[in-house]
Amino acid sequence: LEADASLDSRKQGYGLTIQRQDAMQAMGINLAQDDAPSTSHYTFSADGAILGFFGEAFGDKSKVRRESDASGRFIHIPRQKLRARVVEQLRPGTIRWGSKLRSFECRRGAGVAVTLADGTTLDAALLVGSDGIFSTVRRQLAMPGDRLHYVGLVVVLGILDGSVPLTQRRIFETVDGTTRLYAMPFTPSSTMWQLSFPCSEEAARTLTKDAAALKAELLSRCRGWHDPIPALLADTPLDGMSGYPVYDREVLEPAVLRPGAGAGAGKPGLAGRPAAQDRVTL
């Protein structure tokens, strides 16, 4: 059951780093063709001093491996591309698009009865809620004390089309003790970045509703940082970035299964990888 009208009906997030490919292989999915590779990771201070580095580029392995080889190296892939590869593995008609959950009832010894927003009812042996940190499934479990926990951060995600030399086959992050920027290849010809900083919940909610004000805050925070960060932020269009207050939840172990973000952590980027592993487990 999928609430979206179709695969391409809305924006589907940013990039994922698949660090273990066993789940993909178990589903018969080869992501090598979609990879935007990186072979090194650098951490800089705001003035550009190197604080640390690691990665495949510094070992013998990189001298003999071809990029097309499925060698077990982690994969960078747009979330929507991963969704498309998963859909390709399904029989036509498997996904019921435009299906929004209204309610469900766990029947003692007889599975789950599901009611959709259009009044359709379905019977199933198992309900797996894969509907994110603001989960309808989880909300209807109505567990005492279950609530979102604000972790005191704003995260801003952006995509810039075009080449950024520092992210060619490379991840880098820059920190100043308060603000952190992380950048990586999104596709071979574009860069994804993520910037986070402490903020009160009220201010975070206000700031993230105004893209122009949010961008101005980022530019102010990173003014004077090493190249190419000021230009990377300035050149990212407003419709190519979005910001969110960051929330977390307690991990659940209910009868209704909740993979990925709905089961526990809701921090950006953490949900897609566990959810992919959960598919194989199920």
mmCIF file with all atom_site columns, C-alpha atoms in Angstrom, residues 91-189:
data_model
loop_
_atom_site.group_PDB
_atom_site.id
_atom_site.type_symbol
_atom_site.label_atom_id
_atom_site.label_alt_id
_atom_site.label_comp_id
_atom_site.label_asym_id
_atom_site.label_entity_id
_atom_site.label_seq_id
_atom_site.pdbx_PDB_ins_code
_atom_site.Cartn_x
_atom_site.Cartn_y
_atom_site.Cartn_z
_atom_site.occupancy
_atom_site.B_iso_or_equiv
_atom_site.pdbx_formal_charge
_atom_site.auth_seq_id
_atom_site.auth_comp_id
_atom_site.auth_asym_id
_atom_site.auth_atom_id
_atom_site.pdbx_PDB_model_num
ATOM 1  C CA . ARG A 1 91  ? 5.372   -7.948  -10.292 1.00 0.00 ? 91  ARG A CA 1
ATOM 2  C CA . PRO A 1 92  ? 3.020   -5.415  -11.959 1.00 0.00 ? 92  PRO A CA 1
ATOM 3  C CA . GLY A 1 93  ? 0.102   -4.626  -9.669  1.00 0.00 ? 93  GLY A CA 1
ATOM 4  C CA . THR A 1 94  ? 1.962   -5.494  -6.473  1.00 0.00 ? 94  THR A CA 1
ATOM 5  C CA . ILE A 1 95  ? 1.856   -1.867  -5.293  1.00 0.00 ? 95  ILE A CA 1
ATOM 6  C CA . ARG A 1 96  ? -1.542  -0.278  -4.733  1.00 0.00 ? 96  ARG A CA 1
ATOM 7  C CA . TRP A 1 97  ? -0.775  3.379   -5.430  1.00 0.00 ? 97  TRP A CA 1
ATOM 8  C CA . GLY A 1 98  ? -2.910  6.099   -3.853  1.00 0.00 ? 98  GLY A CA 1
ATOM 9  C CA . SER A 1 99  ? -3.766  3.942   -0.828  1.00 0.00 ? 99  SER A CA 1
ATOM 10 C CA . LYS A 1 100 ? -3.901  5.981   2.373   1.00 0.00 ? 100 LYS A CA 1
ATOM 11 C CA . LEU A 1 101 ? -4.396  4.239   5.681   1.00 0.00 ? 101 LEU A CA 1
ATOM 12 C CA . ARG A 1 102 ? -7.367  5.314   7.780   1.00 0.00 ? 102 ARG A CA 1
ATOM 13 C CA . SER A 1 103 ? -7.270  2.700   10.515  1.00 0.00 ? 103 SER A CA 1
ATOM 14 C CA . PHE A 1 104 ? -6.439  -0.897  11.360  1.00 0.00 ? 104 PHE A CA 1
ATOM 15 C CA . GLU A 1 105 ? -7.600  -3.487  13.851  1.00 0.00 ? 105 GLU A CA 1
ATOM 16 C CA . CYS A 1 106 ? -5.554  -6.388  15.159  1.00 0.00 ? 106 CYS A CA 1
ATOM 17 C CA . ARG A 1 107 ? -7.794  -9.435  15.263  1.00 0.00 ? 107 ARG A CA 1
ATOM 18 C CA . ARG A 1 108 ? -7.001  -11.941 17.955  1.00 0.00 ? 108 ARG A CA 1
ATOM 19 C CA . GLY A 1 109 ? -5.566  -14.987 16.207  1.00 0.00 ? 109 GLY A CA 1
ATOM 20 C CA . ALA A 1 110 ? -6.721  -13.800 12.790  1.00 0.00 ? 110 ALA A CA 1
ATOM 21 C CA . GLY A 1 111 ? -4.283  -11.164 11.507  1.00 0.00 ? 111 GLY A CA 1
ATOM 22 C CA . VAL A 1 112 ? -5.075  -7.536  10.814  1.00 0.00 ? 112 VAL A CA 1
ATOM 23 C CA . ALA A 1 113 ? -8.040  -5.742  9.249   1.00 0.00 ? 113 ALA A CA 1
ATOM 24 C CA . VAL A 1 114 ? -7.038  -2.561  7.402   1.00 0.00 ? 114 VAL A CA 1
ATOM 25 C CA . THR A 1 115 ? -9.350  0.278   6.345   1.00 0.00 ? 115 THR A CA 1
ATOM 26 C CA . LEU A 1 116 ? -8.182  2.778   3.708   1.00 0.00 ? 116 LEU A CA 1
ATOM 27 C CA . ALA A 1 117 ? -9.205  6.412   3.348   1.00 0.00 ? 117 ALA A CA 1
ATOM 28 C CA . ASP A 1 118 ? -11.534 5.555   0.455   1.00 0.00 ? 118 ASP A CA 1
ATOM 29 C CA . GLY A 1 119 ? -13.383 3.008   2.577   1.00 0.00 ? 119 GLY A CA 1
ATOM 30 C CA . THR A 1 120 ? -11.729 -0.082  1.106   1.00 0.00 ? 120 THR A CA 1
ATOM 31 C CA . THR A 1 121 ? -11.121 -2.831  3.661   1.00 0.00 ? 121 THR A CA 1
ATOM 32 C CA . LEU A 1 122 ? -8.377  -5.442  3.482   1.00 0.00 ? 122 LEU A CA 1
ATOM 33 C CA . ASP A 1 123 ? -7.517  -8.498  5.555   1.00 0.00 ? 123 ASP A CA 1
ATOM 34 C CA . ALA A 1 124 ? -3.879  -9.436  6.078   1.00 0.00 ? 124 ALA A CA 1
ATOM 35 C CA . ALA A 1 125 ? -1.775  -11.773 8.175   1.00 0.00 ? 125 ALA A CA 1
ATOM 36 C CA . LEU A 1 126 ? 0.652   -8.964  9.023   1.00 0.00 ? 126 LEU A CA 1
ATOM 37 C CA . LEU A 1 127 ? 0.749   -5.167  8.845   1.00 0.00 ? 127 LEU A CA 1
ATOM 38 C CA . VAL A 1 128 ? 4.174   -3.589  8.327   1.00 0.00 ? 128 VAL A CA 1
ATOM 39 C CA . GLY A 1 129 ? 4.102   0.174   8.831   1.00 0.00 ? 129 GLY A CA 1
ATOM 40 C CA . SER A 1 130 ? 6.745   1.798   6.606   1.00 0.00 ? 130 SER A CA 1
ATOM 41 C CA . ASP A 1 131 ? 5.303   5.296   6.874   1.00 0.00 ? 131 ASP A CA 1
ATOM 42 C CA . GLY A 1 132 ? 8.108   7.257   8.501   1.00 0.00 ? 132 GLY A CA 1
ATOM 43 C CA . ILE A 1 133 ? 8.660   9.044   11.780  1.00 0.00 ? 133 ILE A CA 1
ATOM 44 C CA . PHE A 1 134 ? 5.221   10.726  11.604  1.00 0.00 ? 134 PHE A CA 1
ATOM 45 C CA . SER A 1 135 ? 3.663   7.300   11.191  1.00 0.00 ? 135 SER A CA 1
ATOM 46 C CA . THR A 1 136 ? -0.101  6.833   11.008  1.00 0.00 ? 136 THR A CA 1
ATOM 47 C CA . VAL A 1 137 ? 0.402   3.196   11.977  1.00 0.00 ? 137 VAL A CA 1
ATOM 48 C CA . ARG A 1 138 ? 2.444   4.072   15.040  1.00 0.00 ? 138 ARG A CA 1
ATOM 49 C CA . ARG A 1 139 ? 0.046   6.825   16.125  1.00 0.00 ? 139 ARG A CA 1
ATOM 50 C CA . GLN A 1 140 ? -2.873  4.413   16.110  1.00 0.00 ? 140 GLN A CA 1
ATOM 51 C CA . LEU A 1 141 ? -1.025  2.011   18.391  1.00 0.00 ? 141 LEU A CA 1
ATOM 52 C CA . ALA A 1 142 ? -1.648  4.697   21.051  1.00 0.00 ? 142 ALA A CA 1
ATOM 53 C CA . MET A 1 143 ? 1.140   3.559   23.349  1.00 0.00 ? 143 MET A CA 1
ATOM 54 C CA . PRO A 1 144 ? 1.489   5.421   26.674  1.00 0.00 ? 144 PRO A CA 1
ATOM 55 C CA . GLY A 1 145 ? 4.270   7.994   26.617  1.00 0.00 ? 145 GLY A CA 1
ATOM 56 C CA . ASP A 1 146 ? 4.980   7.543   22.915  1.00 0.00 ? 146 ASP A CA 1
ATOM 57 C CA . ARG A 1 147 ? 5.989   10.925  21.532  1.00 0.00 ? 147 ARG A CA 1
ATOM 58 C CA . LEU A 1 148 ? 8.563   12.690  19.407  1.00 0.00 ? 148 LEU A CA 1
ATOM 59 C CA . HIS A 1 149 ? 11.716  13.950  21.135  1.00 0.00 ? 149 HIS A CA 1
ATOM 60 C CA . TYR A 1 150 ? 13.338  17.084  19.736  1.00 0.00 ? 150 TYR A CA 1
ATOM 61 C CA . VAL A 1 151 ? 17.118  16.589  19.740  1.00 0.00 ? 151 VAL A CA 1
ATOM 62 C CA . GLY A 1 152 ? 17.982  20.294  19.610  1.00 0.00 ? 152 GLY A CA 1
ATOM 63 C CA . LEU A 1 153 ? 19.172  20.481  16.008  1.00 0.00 ? 153 LEU A CA 1
ATOM 64 C CA . VAL A 1 154 ? 18.111  21.819  12.649  1.00 0.00 ? 154 VAL A CA 1
ATOM 65 C CA . VAL A 1 155 ? 19.287  19.926  9.583   1.00 0.00 ? 155 VAL A CA 1
ATOM 66 C CA . VAL A 1 156 ? 19.293  21.465  6.111   1.00 0.00 ? 156 VAL A CA 1
ATOM 67 C CA . LEU A 1 157 ? 19.700  19.373  2.975   1.00 0.00 ? 157 LEU A CA 1
ATOM 68 C CA . GLY A 1 158 ? 20.631  20.688  -0.451  1.00 0.00 ? 158 GLY A CA 1
ATOM 69 C CA . ILE A 1 159 ? 21.465  19.526  -3.964  1.00 0.00 ? 159 ILE A CA 1
ATOM 70 C CA . LEU A 1 160 ? 23.584  21.540  -6.377  1.00 0.00 ? 160 LEU A CA 1
ATOM 71 C CA . ASP A 1 161 ? 23.740  20.583  -10.026 1.00 0.00 ? 161 ASP A CA 1
ATOM 72 C CA . GLY A 1 162 ? 27.147  20.852  -11.603 1.00 0.00 ? 162 GLY A CA 1
ATOM 73 C CA . SER A 1 163 ? 30.640  19.825  -10.646 1.00 0.00 ? 163 SER A CA 1
ATOM 74 C CA . VAL A 1 164 ? 32.161  20.670  -7.248  1.00 0.00 ? 164 VAL A CA 1
ATOM 75 C CA . PRO A 1 165 ? 35.835  19.649  -7.398  1.00 0.00 ? 165 PRO A CA 1
ATOM 76 C CA . LEU A 1 166 ? 36.116  18.833  -3.703  1.00 0.00 ? 166 LEU A CA 1
ATOM 77 C CA . THR A 1 167 ? 33.326  16.242  -3.963  1.00 0.00 ? 167 THR A CA 1
ATOM 78 C CA . GLN A 1 168 ? 34.609  14.487  -7.066  1.00 0.00 ? 168 GLN A CA 1
ATOM 79 C CA . ARG A 1 169 ? 34.955  10.894  -5.840  1.00 0.00 ? 169 ARG A CA 1
ATOM 80 C CA . ARG A 1 170 ? 35.221  12.324  -2.336  1.00 0.00 ? 170 ARG A CA 1
ATOM 81 C CA . ILE A 1 171 ? 33.186  12.993  0.807   1.00 0.00 ? 171 ILE A CA 1
ATOM 82 C CA . PHE A 1 172 ? 34.132  15.918  2.986   1.00 0.00 ? 172 PHE A CA 1
ATOM 83 C CA . GLU A 1 173 ? 32.808  17.384  6.185   1.00 0.00 ? 173 GLU A CA 1
ATOM 84 C CA . THR A 1 174 ? 33.682  20.645  7.875   1.00 0.00 ? 174 THR A CA 1
ATOM 85 C CA . VAL A 1 175 ? 33.102  21.466  11.538  1.00 0.00 ? 175 VAL A CA 1
ATOM 86 C CA . ASP A 1 176 ? 33.625  24.473  13.761  1.00 0.00 ? 176 ASP A CA 1
ATOM 87 C CA . GLY A 1 177 ? 32.485  23.017  17.085  1.00 0.00 ? 177 GLY A CA 1
ATOM 88 C CA . THR A 1 178 ? 28.871  24.113  16.598  1.00 0.00 ? 178 THR A CA 1
ATOM 89 C CA . THR A 1 179 ? 27.934  23.847  12.946  1.00 0.00 ? 179 THR A CA 1
ATOM 90 C CA . ARG A 1 180 ? 28.697  20.861  10.716  1.00 0.00 ? 180 ARG A CA 1
ATOM 91 C CA . LEU A 1 181 ? 28.526  20.559  6.928   1.00 0.00 ? 181 LEU A CA 1
ATOM 92 C CA . TYR A 1 182 ? 28.745  17.186  5.181   1.00 0.00 ? 182 TYR A CA 1
ATOM 93 C CA . ALA A 1 183 ? 28.972  16.929  1.387   1.00 0.00 ? 183 ALA A CA 1
ATOM 94 C CA . MET A 1 184 ? 29.101  13.945  -0.950  1.00 0.00 ? 184 MET A CA 1
ATOM 95 C CA . PRO A 1 185 ? 28.431  13.017  -4.574  1.00 0.00 ? 185 PRO A CA 1
ATOM 96 C CA . PHE A 1 186 ? 24.687  12.801  -5.270  1.00 0.00 ? 186 PHE A CA 1
ATOM 97 C CA . THR A 1 187 ? 25.125  11.746  -8.879  1.00 0.00 ? 187 THR A CA 1
ATOM 98 C CA . PRO A 1 188 ? 28.324  11.838  -10.947 1.00 0.00 ? 188 PRO A CA 1
ATOM 99 C CA . SER A 1 189 ? 27.358  15.392  -11.980 1.00 0.00 ? 189 SER A CA 1
#
